[in-house]
Amino acid sequence: MKYYIGVDGGGTKTAFLLGSEEGQRKELLTKGCSYQMIGVEGTVRLLADGIRKLLNVVGAENSQCGGCCMGVPCYGENREKDALIVDGLRQELGEIPFHLVNDVEIAWAGALNGRPGIHLVAGTGAIAFGVGEDGHSARCGGWNEFFGDEGSCYWVGREAMSLFTKEADGREEKGELYELVRRKEGFLEDVEFIDLAIRELIPYRDRVAAFQIYASQASLAGDMAAVRIYERAAGELALLAGALKKRLLLPAGAPVTCSGGLFQNGELIFGALRRELERQDLRLERAERSAAEGALLLAEKQFGRDSS
Amino acid sequence: MSYYIGVDGGSTKTVFAVAEASGKILKTVTRSGCSYQSIGIDASVRMLSREIQEILLAEKIDAEDCRGCCIGMPCYGENLEIDAVLLATMGNLLTPIPVQMVNDVEVGWAGSLKCREGIHIAAGTGSLVFGKGVGEQRARCGGWNEFYGDEGSCYWIGRKAMELFSKEADGRIPKGALYEIVRRELGLINDFSFTDVLLESWIPYRWKVAAFQMYAFEAVKEGDEAVKILYSEAAEELALMVKTIRKRISFTNELVEVSYSGGVFHVGELILTPLREKIEKLGCILQEPARTATEGALLLAKKYFGEER
């Protein structure tokens, strides 16, 4: 019997999913595998260990593994690093066939079950991936959090910091965001925010992204300036999808699915995004499956019996 | 003979001047930035005092003949403890010269409006607006920090220009002159290498992010409309700070004078036209700066230390 493995690699966690030809499923969760955080060697070791462990759990030999598909953050953005990861994995995994893709590709494969369309990821970063009816694929966005990742949690977090200062110095009316940040971060003078941000927030990518939660809570409490941040975020995300629609020659009404932490805000983001996507002649759909299932799907497609 | 010293400190450069009591400037020198946020408190005060002493030495001026020194310092007024340390240390290092320290936006105002009531926009690497109203009324708006603030500054425009390049590159907006200029100037082989080049040689340096603004300026000159909008957005952010100060303090005249300083204004009418339009709607009038920020620091030095001694 053959086994296939799909890996959903992220910045904070990695999900390994093993599937057998008979429909058996086994899952394993580990920490994140982004080489930007743990280095190329760390990435290679974490991925290889996870795969070996899963095969061990079901008592399978390496030769019984039909193939793995791994979605890895930043894959495809730096040729040298990509080559190092591939070489490292080839040494570690030996005869096990594998295929590496960017993590956005497996998210698409899961959410749209391999159908043509666009998948938007808005977690700490933001990127869009689409596949046309001719099978061609393309990515848009996701350059870097400093100047890009528009519409991501990081981006919303930074916009929320800017809004806090505007509410503090009178450029915007004082709203819930101002009260919330002062209360939760516990400072007395507004200028203390500068020092706090420099020491405790800005150096940590995840904390800037987590600052987004204040904007979310303030929006729900009626801070309209905070609500407008999500409207702008939706505009940026729809812009990514619109660009891909054009590049991939997708038809009007093509499906768009979403994943990532930003969408935990429910209608606050979906409401605005649905409107913005309609303007681009695109249709928001619910994701069908997880990214790990998408990776498994791609592994079966690439290495399975019916693969060409 | 008696003399005054004025310093216009910035995060990218610092200008020192020494003048006679008559106002005649004897010497002006430009050195690197003195922001303690960038180089630390210790390096900042040592650099300032060393440069001041060197000018005095070069001009053969005895410290005893200096009536006072006014230093416009980035971030001054944002942390009371650090402010106290800066002032005390500078005082010690420059003894017997009396020292006054203000935020750098204030020397900008003192120069551009010759200490009259009004509002001064400082938009260089960072941005900050200062207002001086009736009596002792003063207010500041903006600034905070380049990461999430400094709206309308060179840094802010520079980062947005990076964003526009990436949008032109991946098809979110039509490719314009900015795309070509950045590819050429950064020597990019492919668009994806943009991020690596930036992470290595631009983003870690505050002044280089601000300097990236120059590509935006070039692109507008070559007709990139998307980039032109960026300057009008910057003007909007600066006008919002002016509007806030106009509301927060009172002024004698109905029509409030607004002037400016800093690198953003090197692009001339590209920023001045939208800015003029926006602030005129706020009951303000845009004035060309009468003097430089360095001259403003000299004016303040004379104001603080002139008459009493």
Coordinates of C-alpha atoms in Angstrom, one line a residue:
Chain A
M1 CA 0.0 0.0 0.0
K2 CA 1.2 3.5 -0.8
Y3 CA 1.1 6.5 1.4
Y4 CA 1.2 10.2 0.5
I5 CA 2.1 13.1 2.6
G6 CA 1.0 16.7 2.4
V7 CA 2.7 19.4 4.5
D8 CA 1.3 22.8 5.3
G9 CA 4.3 24.8 6.4
G10 CA 3.7 28.1 8.1
G11 CA 5.6 30.7 10.1
T12 CA 4.2 29.6 13.5
K13 CA 3.1 26.0 12.9
T14 CA 3.6 23.1 10.4
A15 CA 0.9 20.5 9.8
F16 CA 1.9 17.1 8.3
L17 CA -1.0 15.0 6.9
L18 CA -0.5 11.4 5.8
G19 CA -3.1 9.7 3.6
S20 CA -3.1 6.1 2.4
E21 CA -4.7 4.7 -0.7
E22 CA -7.3 3.2 1.5
G23 CA -8.4 6.5 3.0
Q24 CA -6.4 6.3 6.2
R25 CA -5.5 9.7 7.7
K26 CA -2.8 10.7 10.2
E27 CA -1.8 14.2 11.3
L28 CA 1.2 15.7 13.0
L29 CA 1.7 19.2 14.2
T30 CA 5.1 20.9 14.8
K31 CA 6.4 24.4 15.1
G32 CA 6.8 26.7 12.1
C33 CA 9.2 25.9 9.3
S34 CA 9.9 29.3 7.7
Y35 CA 13.7 29.4 6.8
Q36 CA 13.6 33.1 7.5
M37 CA 13.0 32.2 11.2
I38 CA 14.8 28.9 11.7
G39 CA 17.4 28.9 8.9
V40 CA 17.6 26.6 5.9
E41 CA 19.1 23.8 7.9
G42 CA 16.3 24.1 10.5
T43 CA 13.7 24.0 7.8
V44 CA 15.2 20.9 6.2
R45 CA 15.5 19.0 9.5
L46 CA 12.0 19.9 10.7
L47 CA 10.4 18.8 7.4
A48 CA 12.4 15.6 7.2
D49 CA 11.8 14.7 10.8
G50 CA 8.1 15.3 10.5
I51 CA 7.8 13.0 7.4
R52 CA 9.9 10.2 9.0
K53 CA 7.9 10.4 12.2
L54 CA 4.5 10.1 10.4
L55 CA 5.7 7.1 8.4
N56 CA 7.0 5.6 11.6
V57 CA 3.6 6.1 13.3
V58 CA 1.8 4.0 10.6
G59 CA 4.7 1.6 10.4
A60 CA 5.5 2.3 6.8
E61 CA 8.9 1.9 5.1
N62 CA 10.3 4.8 3.1
S63 CA 9.7 2.8 -0.1
Q64 CA 6.0 2.8 0.7
C65 CA 5.8 6.5 0.5
G66 CA 4.5 7.5 -2.9
G67 CA 5.5 11.1 -2.5
C68 CA 5.2 14.3 -0.5
C69 CA 4.1 17.8 -1.4
M70 CA 5.3 20.5 1.0
G71 CA 4.1 24.1 1.0
V72 CA 6.9 26.2 2.5
P73 CA 6.8 29.9 3.3
C74 CA 9.0 32.0 1.0
Y75 CA 9.6 29.1 -1.4
G76 CA 10.1 30.5 -4.9
E77 CA 11.3 33.8 -3.8
N78 CA 15.1 33.1 -3.6
R79 CA 16.6 30.6 -6.0
E80 CA 19.7 29.9 -3.9
K81 CA 17.7 29.2 -0.8
D82 CA 15.2 27.1 -2.7
A83 CA 18.1 25.0 -4.1
L84 CA 19.6 24.6 -0.7
I85 CA 16.3 23.3 0.7
V86 CA 15.8 20.9 -2.1
D87 CA 19.3 19.5 -1.9
G88 CA 19.1 19.2 1.9
L89 CA 15.8 17.3 1.7
R90 CA 17.0 15.0 -1.0
Q91 CA 19.9 13.9 1.3
E92 CA 17.6 13.5 4.3
L93 CA 14.7 11.8 2.5
G94 CA 16.6 9.5 0.2
E95 CA 14.3 7.6 -2.1
I96 CA 11.1 9.4 -1.0
P97 CA 9.9 11.6 -3.9
F98 CA 8.9 15.1 -2.9
H99 CA 7.8 18.3 -4.4
L100 CA 8.1 21.8 -2.9
V101 CA 5.8 24.7 -3.5
N102 CA 5.0 28.0 -1.9
D103 CA 2.6 27.7 1.0
V104 CA 0.0 29.7 -0.9
E105 CA -0.3 27.0 -3.6
I106 CA -1.4 24.3 -1.2
A107 CA -3.8 26.7 0.4
W108 CA -5.3 27.3 -3.0
A109 CA -5.4 23.5 -3.7
G110 CA -7.3 22.8 -0.5
A111 CA -9.7 25.8 -0.6
L112 CA -10.7 25.4 -4.3
N113 CA -10.1 21.6 -4.3
G114 CA -7.8 22.1 -7.3
R115 CA -10.3 24.1 -9.4
P116 CA -9.4 27.3 -11.4
G117 CA -9.8 30.4 -9.3
I118 CA -8.0 32.6 -6.8
H119 CA -7.0 32.0 -3.2
L120 CA -6.2 34.9 -0.9
V121 CA -4.1 34.4 2.2
A122 CA -4.1 37.2 4.8
G123 CA -2.4 36.1 7.9
T124 CA 0.7 37.8 9.2
G125 CA 1.5 38.5 5.5
A126 CA -0.8 38.7 2.5
I127 CA -0.5 37.0 -0.9
A128 CA -2.8 35.8 -3.6
F129 CA -2.4 32.7 -5.8
G130 CA -4.5 31.8 -8.8
V131 CA -4.8 29.1 -11.4
G132 CA -6.4 29.8 -14.8
E133 CA -8.6 27.4 -16.8
D134 CA -5.5 26.5 -18.9
G135 CA -3.7 25.4 -15.7
H136 CA -1.3 28.3 -15.6
S137 CA -0.7 29.7 -12.2
A138 CA 0.4 33.1 -10.9
R139 CA 1.1 34.9 -7.6
C140 CA 0.5 38.5 -6.6
G141 CA 1.6 40.5 -3.6
G142 CA 3.4 39.1 -0.6
W143 CA 6.6 40.9 -1.2
N144 CA 7.6 41.9 2.3
E145 CA 5.9 43.3 5.4
F146 CA 7.9 46.5 5.3
F147 CA 6.4 48.0 2.2
G148 CA 4.0 45.3 1.1
D149 CA 1.7 42.6 2.5
E150 CA -1.1 45.1 2.0
G151 CA -4.3 43.9 3.7
S152 CA -2.5 41.5 6.1
C153 CA -2.8 41.4 9.8
Y154 CA 0.7 43.1 10.0
W155 CA -0.5 45.8 7.7
V156 CA -3.7 46.3 9.6
G157 CA -1.7 46.3 12.8
R158 CA 0.6 49.1 11.6
E159 CA -2.4 51.1 10.3
A160 CA -4.0 50.7 13.8
M161 CA -0.9 52.1 15.4
S162 CA -1.1 55.1 13.1
L163 CA -4.8 55.5 14.0
F164 CA -4.0 55.3 17.7
T165 CA -1.6 58.3 17.3
K166 CA -4.1 60.2 15.2
E167 CA -6.8 59.7 17.9
A168 CA -4.2 60.6 20.5
D169 CA -3.1 63.9 19.0
G170 CA -6.5 65.0 17.7
R171 CA -6.2 64.3 14.0
E172 CA -9.0 61.8 14.4
E173 CA -11.8 61.9 16.9
K174 CA -10.9 59.9 20.0
G175 CA -12.6 56.5 19.6
E176 CA -12.6 53.1 21.1
L177 CA -9.2 52.3 19.7
Y178 CA -7.6 55.0 21.8
E179 CA -9.2 53.9 25.0
L180 CA -8.6 50.2 24.3
V181 CA -4.9 50.6 23.6
R182 CA -4.3 52.8 26.6
R183 CA -6.1 50.4 28.9
K184 CA -4.6 47.2 27.6
E185 CA -1.1 48.4 27.1
G186 CA -1.3 50.3 30.5
F187 CA 0.5 53.6 29.9
L188 CA -0.4 57.0 31.4
E189 CA 0.9 59.5 28.9
D190 CA 0.3 59.1 25.2
V191 CA 3.9 59.7 24.3
E192 CA 4.9 56.6 26.2
F193 CA 3.4 54.7 23.3
I194 CA 6.5 55.5 21.2
D195 CA 8.9 53.9 23.6
L196 CA 6.6 50.9 24.1
A197 CA 6.2 50.4 20.4
I198 CA 9.9 50.6 19.7
R199 CA 10.8 48.2 22.5
E200 CA 7.9 45.8 22.7
L201 CA 6.1 45.7 19.4
I202 CA 7.9 46.8 16.2
P203 CA 10.9 44.4 16.5
Y204 CA 8.4 41.4 16.5
R205 CA 6.6 40.7 13.3
D206 CA 3.9 38.6 15.1
R207 CA 3.2 41.4 17.7
V208 CA 2.7 44.0 15.0
A209 CA 0.3 41.5 13.4
A210 CA -1.4 40.9 16.8
F211 CA -2.0 44.6 17.3
Q212 CA -4.6 44.1 14.6
I213 CA -6.9 42.6 17.3
Y214 CA -7.2 46.1 18.9
A215 CA -8.5 47.4 15.6
S216 CA -11.0 44.6 15.4
Q217 CA -12.3 45.1 18.9
A218 CA -12.5 48.9 18.4
S219 CA -14.4 48.3 15.1
L220 CA -17.0 46.1 16.9
A221 CA -17.3 48.8 19.6
G222 CA -18.2 51.3 16.9
D223 CA -14.9 53.1 16.1
M224 CA -15.6 54.0 12.5
A225 CA -12.1 55.0 11.7
A226 CA -11.0 51.5 12.7
V227 CA -13.7 50.0 10.5
R228 CA -12.3 52.0 7.6
I229 CA -8.9 50.2 8.1
Y230 CA -10.7 46.9 7.3
E231 CA -12.4 48.5 4.3
R232 CA -9.0 49.6 3.0
A233 CA -7.6 46.1 3.7
A234 CA -10.4 44.6 1.7
G235 CA -9.6 47.0 -1.1
E236 CA -6.0 45.9 -1.1
L237 CA -6.9 42.2 -1.1
A238 CA -9.4 42.6 -3.9
L239 CA -6.7 44.5 -5.9
L240 CA -4.5 41.4 -5.6
A241 CA -7.3 39.2 -6.9
G242 CA -8.2 41.6 -9.7
A243 CA -4.7 41.6 -10.9
L244 CA -4.6 37.8 -11.0
K245 CA -7.9 37.6 -12.8
K246 CA -6.5 39.8 -15.6
R247 CA -3.2 37.9 -15.8
L248 CA -4.8 34.4 -15.8
L249 CA -7.7 35.4 -18.1
L250 CA -10.2 34.1 -15.5
P251 CA -13.8 34.5 -16.5
A252 CA -16.3 36.8 -14.8
G253 CA -17.7 35.3 -11.6
A254 CA -14.5 33.2 -11.0
P255 CA -14.3 32.0 -7.4
V256 CA -12.1 33.5 -4.7
T257 CA -11.5 31.8 -1.4
C258 CA -9.7 33.0 1.7
S259 CA -7.5 31.8 4.6
G260 CA -5.5 33.3 7.3
G261 CA -5.9 35.0 10.7
L262 CA -7.4 38.2 9.3
F263 CA -10.6 36.3 8.3
Q264 CA -11.2 35.4 11.9
N265 CA -12.8 38.9 11.9
G266 CA -15.8 37.4 10.0
E267 CA -18.2 39.9 8.4
L268 CA -16.0 42.9 9.4
I269 CA -13.6 41.8 6.6
F270 CA -15.9 39.5 4.5
G271 CA -18.6 42.2 4.1
A272 CA -16.2 44.7 2.7
L273 CA -14.3 42.1 0.7
R274 CA -17.4 40.7 -0.9
R275 CA -18.3 44.2 -2.2
E276 CA -14.8 44.9 -3.4
L277 CA -14.6 41.5 -5.2
E278 CA -18.0 42.1 -6.9
R279 CA -16.6 45.3 -8.3
Q280 CA -13.9 43.1 -10.0
D281 CA -16.4 40.6 -11.2
L282 CA -15.2 38.0 -8.8
R283 CA -17.2 35.8 -6.4
L284 CA -16.3 35.1 -2.8
E285 CA -16.6 31.4 -1.9
R286 CA -16.2 29.3 1.2
A287 CA -13.0 27.3 1.3
E288 CA -13.6 23.6 0.8
R289 CA -10.6 22.0 2.5
S290 CA -7.6 22.9 4.6
A291 CA -4.2 23.7 3.2
A292 CA -2.7 20.4 4.5
E293 CA -5.4 18.6 2.6
G294 CA -4.5 20.7 -0.4
A295 CA -0.9 19.6 -0.1
L296 CA -2.0 16.0 0.2
L297 CA -4.1 16.5 -2.9
L298 CA -1.2 17.9 -4.8
A299 CA 1.1 15.0 -3.6
E300 CA -1.4 12.4 -4.9
K301 CA -1.8 14.3 -8.2
Q302 CA 1.9 14.7 -8.7
F303 CA 3.0 11.2 -7.6
G304 CA -0.2 9.1 -7.6
R305 CA -1.2 6.4 -10.0
D306 CA -3.2 8.7 -12.2
S307 CA -0.3 11.2 -12.5
S308 CA 1.1 11.5 -16.0
Chain B
M1 CA 32.3 91.0 20.9
S2 CA 29.5 88.5 21.8
Y3 CA 28.3 85.5 19.9
Y4 CA 25.5 83.0 19.6
I5 CA 25.4 79.4 18.5
G6 CA 22.4 77.8 16.7
V7 CA 22.0 74.1 15.8
D8 CA 19.5 72.6 13.6
G9 CA 19.6 68.9 14.5
G10 CA 18.1 66.3 12.2
S11 CA 18.1 62.6 11.9
T12 CA 20.0 62.7 8.6
K13 CA 22.1 65.9 9.0
T14 CA 22.9 68.5 11.6
V15 CA 23.7 72.1 10.7
F16 CA 25.8 74.3 13.1
A17 CA 26.1 78.1 12.9
V18 CA 27.8 80.7 14.9
A19 CA 26.8 84.4 14.6
E20 CA 27.7 87.8 16.0
A21 CA 25.2 89.5 18.2
S22 CA 24.3 91.7 15.2
G23 CA 23.0 88.5 13.5
K24 CA 25.8 88.2 11.1
I25 CA 26.6 84.6 10.5
L26 CA 30.3 83.8 10.7
K27 CA 30.3 80.2 9.9
T28 CA 27.9 77.3 9.0
V29 CA 28.9 73.7 8.9
T30 CA 26.9 70.6 8.1
R31 CA 27.5 67.3 9.8
S32 CA 25.8 63.9 10.2
G33 CA 22.5 63.4 12.0
C34 CA 22.3 63.7 15.8
S35 CA 19.1 62.0 16.7
Y36 CA 19.5 60.0 19.8
Q37 CA 17.0 57.5 18.5
S38 CA 19.5 56.6 15.8
I39 CA 22.9 57.0 17.4
G40 CA 22.2 56.9 21.1
I41 CA 22.2 59.6 23.7
D42 CA 25.9 59.5 24.5
A43 CA 27.0 59.7 20.8
S44 CA 24.5 62.4 20.2
V45 CA 25.7 64.8 22.9
R46 CA 29.4 64.1 22.3
M47 CA 29.0 64.8 18.6
L48 CA 27.2 68.0 19.3
S49 CA 29.6 69.4 21.8
R50 CA 32.7 68.3 19.8
E51 CA 31.4 70.1 16.6
I52 CA 30.5 73.2 18.5
Q53 CA 33.9 73.4 20.1
E54 CA 35.6 72.9 16.8
I55 CA 33.7 75.7 15.2
L56 CA 34.6 78.0 18.1
L57 CA 38.2 77.0 17.7
A58 CA 38.2 77.5 14.0
E59 CA 36.7 80.9 14.3
K60 CA 39.0 81.8 17.3
I61 CA 36.0 82.5 19.5
D62 CA 36.4 82.2 23.2
A63 CA 33.6 80.2 24.9
E64 CA 33.4 83.0 27.5
D65 CA 32.2 85.3 24.7
C66 CA 29.3 83.0 23.7
R67 CA 26.1 84.3 25.2
G68 CA 24.2 81.1 24.5
C69 CA 23.4 78.1 22.3
C70 CA 20.1 76.8 21.1
I71 CA 19.9 73.3 19.8
G72 CA 16.9 71.9 17.9
M73 CA 16.9 68.2 18.7
P74 CA 14.9 65.5 17.1
C75 CA 12.6 63.7 19.5
Y76 CA 13.1 66.3 22.2
G77 CA 9.9 66.6 24.2
E78 CA 8.9 63.0 23.7
N79 CA 10.5 61.5 26.8
L80 CA 11.0 63.7 29.9
E81 CA 13.7 61.6 31.5
I82 CA 15.8 61.6 28.3
D83 CA 15.2 65.3 27.8
A84 CA 16.6 66.0 31.3
V85 CA 19.7 63.9 30.6
L86 CA 20.3 65.6 27.2
L87 CA 20.0 69.1 28.6
A88 CA 22.1 68.5 31.7
T89 CA 24.9 66.7 29.7
M90 CA 25.0 69.3 27.0
G91 CA 25.2 72.0 29.7
N92 CA 28.1 70.3 31.3
L93 CA 30.0 69.7 28.1
L94 CA 29.6 73.2 26.9
T95 CA 30.3 75.1 30.1
P96 CA 30.5 78.0 30.4
I97 CA 28.1 78.5 27.4
P98 CA 24.4 78.3 28.5
V99 CA 22.4 75.8 26.5
Q100 CA 18.7 75.7 25.6
M101 CA 17.2 72.6 23.8
V102 CA 14.0 72.5 21.9
N103 CA 12.4 70.1 19.4
D104 CA 13.9 70.5 15.9
V105 CA 10.5 71.5 14.6
E106 CA 10.7 74.6 16.9
V107 CA 13.9 75.9 15.3
G108 CA 12.2 75.3 11.9
W109 CA 9.3 77.5 13.1
A110 CA 11.6 80.2 14.5
G111 CA 13.3 80.5 11.2
S112 CA 10.5 80.2 8.7
L113 CA 8.1 82.5 10.6
K114 CA 10.8 84.5 12.4
C115 CA 9.2 83.6 15.7
R116 CA 5.7 85.0 14.7
E117 CA 2.4 83.2 15.5
G118 CA 1.7 80.5 13.1
I119 CA 2.2 76.9 12.1
H120 CA 5.4 75.2 10.9
I121 CA 5.5 72.0 9.0
A122 CA 8.7 70.0 9.3
A123 CA 8.8 67.2 6.7
G124 CA 12.2 65.7 6.2
T125 CA 13.1 62.2 7.0
G126 CA 10.3 62.4 9.6
S127 CA 7.4 64.8 9.9
L128 CA 6.1 66.9 12.6
V129 CA 4.0 70.1 12.8
F130 CA 4.4 72.8 15.4
G131 CA 2.1 75.7 16.2
K132 CA 2.7 78.9 18.2
G133 CA -0.5 80.7 19.1
V134 CA -1.6 83.6 21.2
G135 CA 0.6 84.2 24.2
E136 CA 2.4 81.1 25.3
Q137 CA 0.1 78.7 23.5
R138 CA 1.9 76.0 21.7
A139 CA 1.0 72.6 20.1
R140 CA 2.6 69.8 18.2
C141 CA 1.0 67.2 16.0
G142 CA 2.3 64.2 14.2
G143 CA 5.8 62.7 14.4
W144 CA 5.6 59.8 16.8
N145 CA 7.8 57.3 14.9
E146 CA 8.6 56.4 11.3
F147 CA 7.3 52.8 11.6
Y148 CA 3.6 53.8 11.9
G149 CA 3.7 57.6 11.9
D150 CA 5.7 60.4 10.3
E151 CA 2.9 60.6 7.7
G152 CA 3.8 62.8 4.7
S153 CA 7.6 62.6 5.4
C154 CA 10.3 61.5 3.0
Y155 CA 10.4 58.1 4.9
W156 CA 6.7 57.7 4.5
I157 CA 6.8 58.6 0.8
G158 CA 9.8 56.4 0.3
R159 CA 8.1 53.4 1.8
K160 CA 5.0 54.0 -0.3
A161 CA 7.1 54.3 -3.4
M162 CA 8.5 50.9 -2.7
E163 CA 4.9 49.6 -2.4
L164 CA 4.0 51.3 -5.7
F165 CA 7.0 49.6 -7.4
S166 CA 5.8 46.2 -6.2
K167 CA 2.3 47.0 -7.4
E168 CA 3.6 48.1 -10.8
A169 CA 5.7 45.0 -11.0
D170 CA 3.0 42.4 -10.2
G171 CA 0.3 44.1 -12.3
R172 CA -1.9 45.6 -9.6
I173 CA -1.5 49.0 -11.2
P174 CA -0.2 49.8 -14.7
K175 CA 3.6 49.9 -15.1
G176 CA 4.8 53.4 -15.1
A177 CA 8.1 55.3 -15.0
L178 CA 8.7 54.3 -11.4
Y179 CA 9.0 50.7 -12.4
E180 CA 11.7 51.4 -15.0
I181 CA 13.6 53.9 -12.9
V182 CA 13.8 51.6 -9.8
R183 CA 14.8 48.6 -12.0
R184 CA 17.6 50.6 -13.6
E185 CA 18.9 52.4 -10.5
L186 CA 18.9 49.3 -8.3
G187 CA 20.3 47.2 -11.1
L188 CA 17.6 44.5 -10.7
I189 CA 17.8 41.4 -12.8
N190 CA 14.3 40.3 -11.9
D191 CA 11.5 41.9 -10.0
F192 CA 11.7 39.4 -7.2
S193 CA 15.3 40.4 -6.2
F194 CA 13.8 43.8 -5.3
T195 CA 12.9 42.6 -1.8
D196 CA 16.4 41.1 -1.1
V197 CA 18.2 44.3 -2.3
L198 CA 15.9 46.4 -0.1
L199 CA 16.3 44.2 2.9
E200 CA 20.0 44.3 2.6
S201 CA 20.8 47.9 1.7
W202 CA 17.8 50.1 2.2
I203 CA 15.3 49.1 4.8
P204 CA 17.8 48.9 7.7
Y205 CA 18.8 52.5 7.2
R206 CA 16.2 55.2 8.0
W207 CA 17.8 57.8 5.8
K208 CA 17.9 55.4 2.8
V209 CA 14.2 54.7 3.0
A210 CA 13.7 58.4 3.0
A211 CA 16.1 58.8 0.1
F212 CA 14.1 56.3 -1.9
Q213 CA 11.6 59.2 -2.2
M214 CA 13.9 60.6 -4.9
Y215 CA 12.9 57.8 -7.3
A216 CA 9.2 58.7 -6.8
F217 CA 10.1 62.4 -7.6
E218 CA 12.0 61.2 -10.8
A219 CA 9.0 59.1 -11.8
V220 CA 6.6 61.9 -11.4
K221 CA 8.8 64.1 -13.6
E222 CA 8.6 61.3 -16.2
G223 CA 4.8 61.3 -16.0
D224 CA 4.0 58.4 -13.6
E225 CA 0.5 59.4 -12.5
A226 CA 0.1 56.8 -9.7
V227 CA 3.2 58.2 -8.1
K228 CA 2.0 61.8 -8.4
I229 CA -1.0 60.9 -6.3
L230 CA 1.4 59.9 -3.6
Y231 CA 2.5 63.5 -3.1
S232 CA -1.0 64.7 -2.9
E233 CA -1.7 62.0 -0.2
A234 CA 1.4 63.3 1.6
A235 CA 0.1 66.9 1.4
E236 CA -3.3 65.6 2.8
E237 CA -1.5 64.0 5.8
L238 CA 0.5 67.2 6.5
A239 CA -2.6 69.4 6.1
L240 CA -4.4 67.2 8.6
M241 CA -1.8 68.0 11.2
V242 CA -2.1 71.7 10.4
K243 CA -5.9 71.5 10.7
T244 CA -5.5 69.8 14.1
I245 CA -3.2 72.5 15.5
R246 CA -5.5 75.3 14.0
K247 CA -8.3 73.7 16.2
R248 CA -6.3 73.1 19.3
I249 CA -4.8 76.6 19.9
S250 CA -6.0 80.1 19.2
F251 CA -4.4 82.6 17.0
T252 CA -4.7 86.4 16.9
N253 CA -5.4 86.6 13.2
E254 CA -8.2 84.9 11.3
L255 CA -5.8 83.9 8.6
V256 CA -3.0 81.8 10.1
E257 CA 0.4 81.7 8.5
V258 CA 1.9 78.3 7.7
S259 CA 5.5 77.7 6.6
Y260 CA 7.7 74.7 6.2
S261 CA 11.1 73.1 6.1
G262 CA 12.7 69.8 5.3
G263 CA 13.6 67.5 2.4
V264 CA 10.1 66.8 1.2
F265 CA 9.9 70.4 0.0
H266 CA 12.8 70.0 -2.3
V267 CA 10.3 68.6 -4.8
G268 CA 8.8 72.1 -5.0
E269 CA 5.4 72.7 -6.5
L270 CA 4.7 68.9 -6.6
I271 CA 4.1 69.1 -2.9
L272 CA 3.4 72.8 -2.5
T273 CA 0.5 73.0 -4.9
P274 CA -1.7 70.4 -3.2
L275 CA -0.6 71.6 0.2
R276 CA -1.5 75.2 -0.6
E277 CA -4.9 74.1 -1.9
K278 CA -5.7 72.1 1.2
I279 CA -4.5 74.5 3.9
E280 CA -6.3 77.5 2.3
K281 CA -9.5 75.7 2.9
L282 CA -8.5 75.6 6.6
G283 CA -8.2 79.4 7.0
C284 CA -4.5 79.3 6.6
I285 CA -2.0 80.9 4.1
L286 CA 1.2 79.2 3.0
Q287 CA 4.3 81.3 3.3
E288 CA 7.7 80.7 1.9
P289 CA 10.1 80.3 4.8
A290 CA 11.7 83.6 5.7
R291 CA 14.9 82.0 7.2
T292 CA 16.4 78.6 7.5
A293 CA 16.0 76.4 10.6
T294 CA 19.6 77.1 11.5
E295 CA 18.9 80.8 11.5
G296 CA 15.8 80.0 13.6
A297 CA 18.1 78.3 16.2
L298 CA 20.2 81.5 16.2
L299 CA 17.1 83.7 16.7
L300 CA 16.0 81.5 19.6
A301 CA 19.5 81.6 21.2
K302 CA 19.4 85.3 21.1
K303 CA 15.8 85.4 22.4
Y304 CA 16.7 83.1 25.3
F305 CA 20.1 84.5 26.3
G306 CA 20.3 87.9 24.7
E307 CA 18.7 90.5 26.9
E308 CA 19.3 89.1 30.4
R309 CA 23.1 89.2 30.2

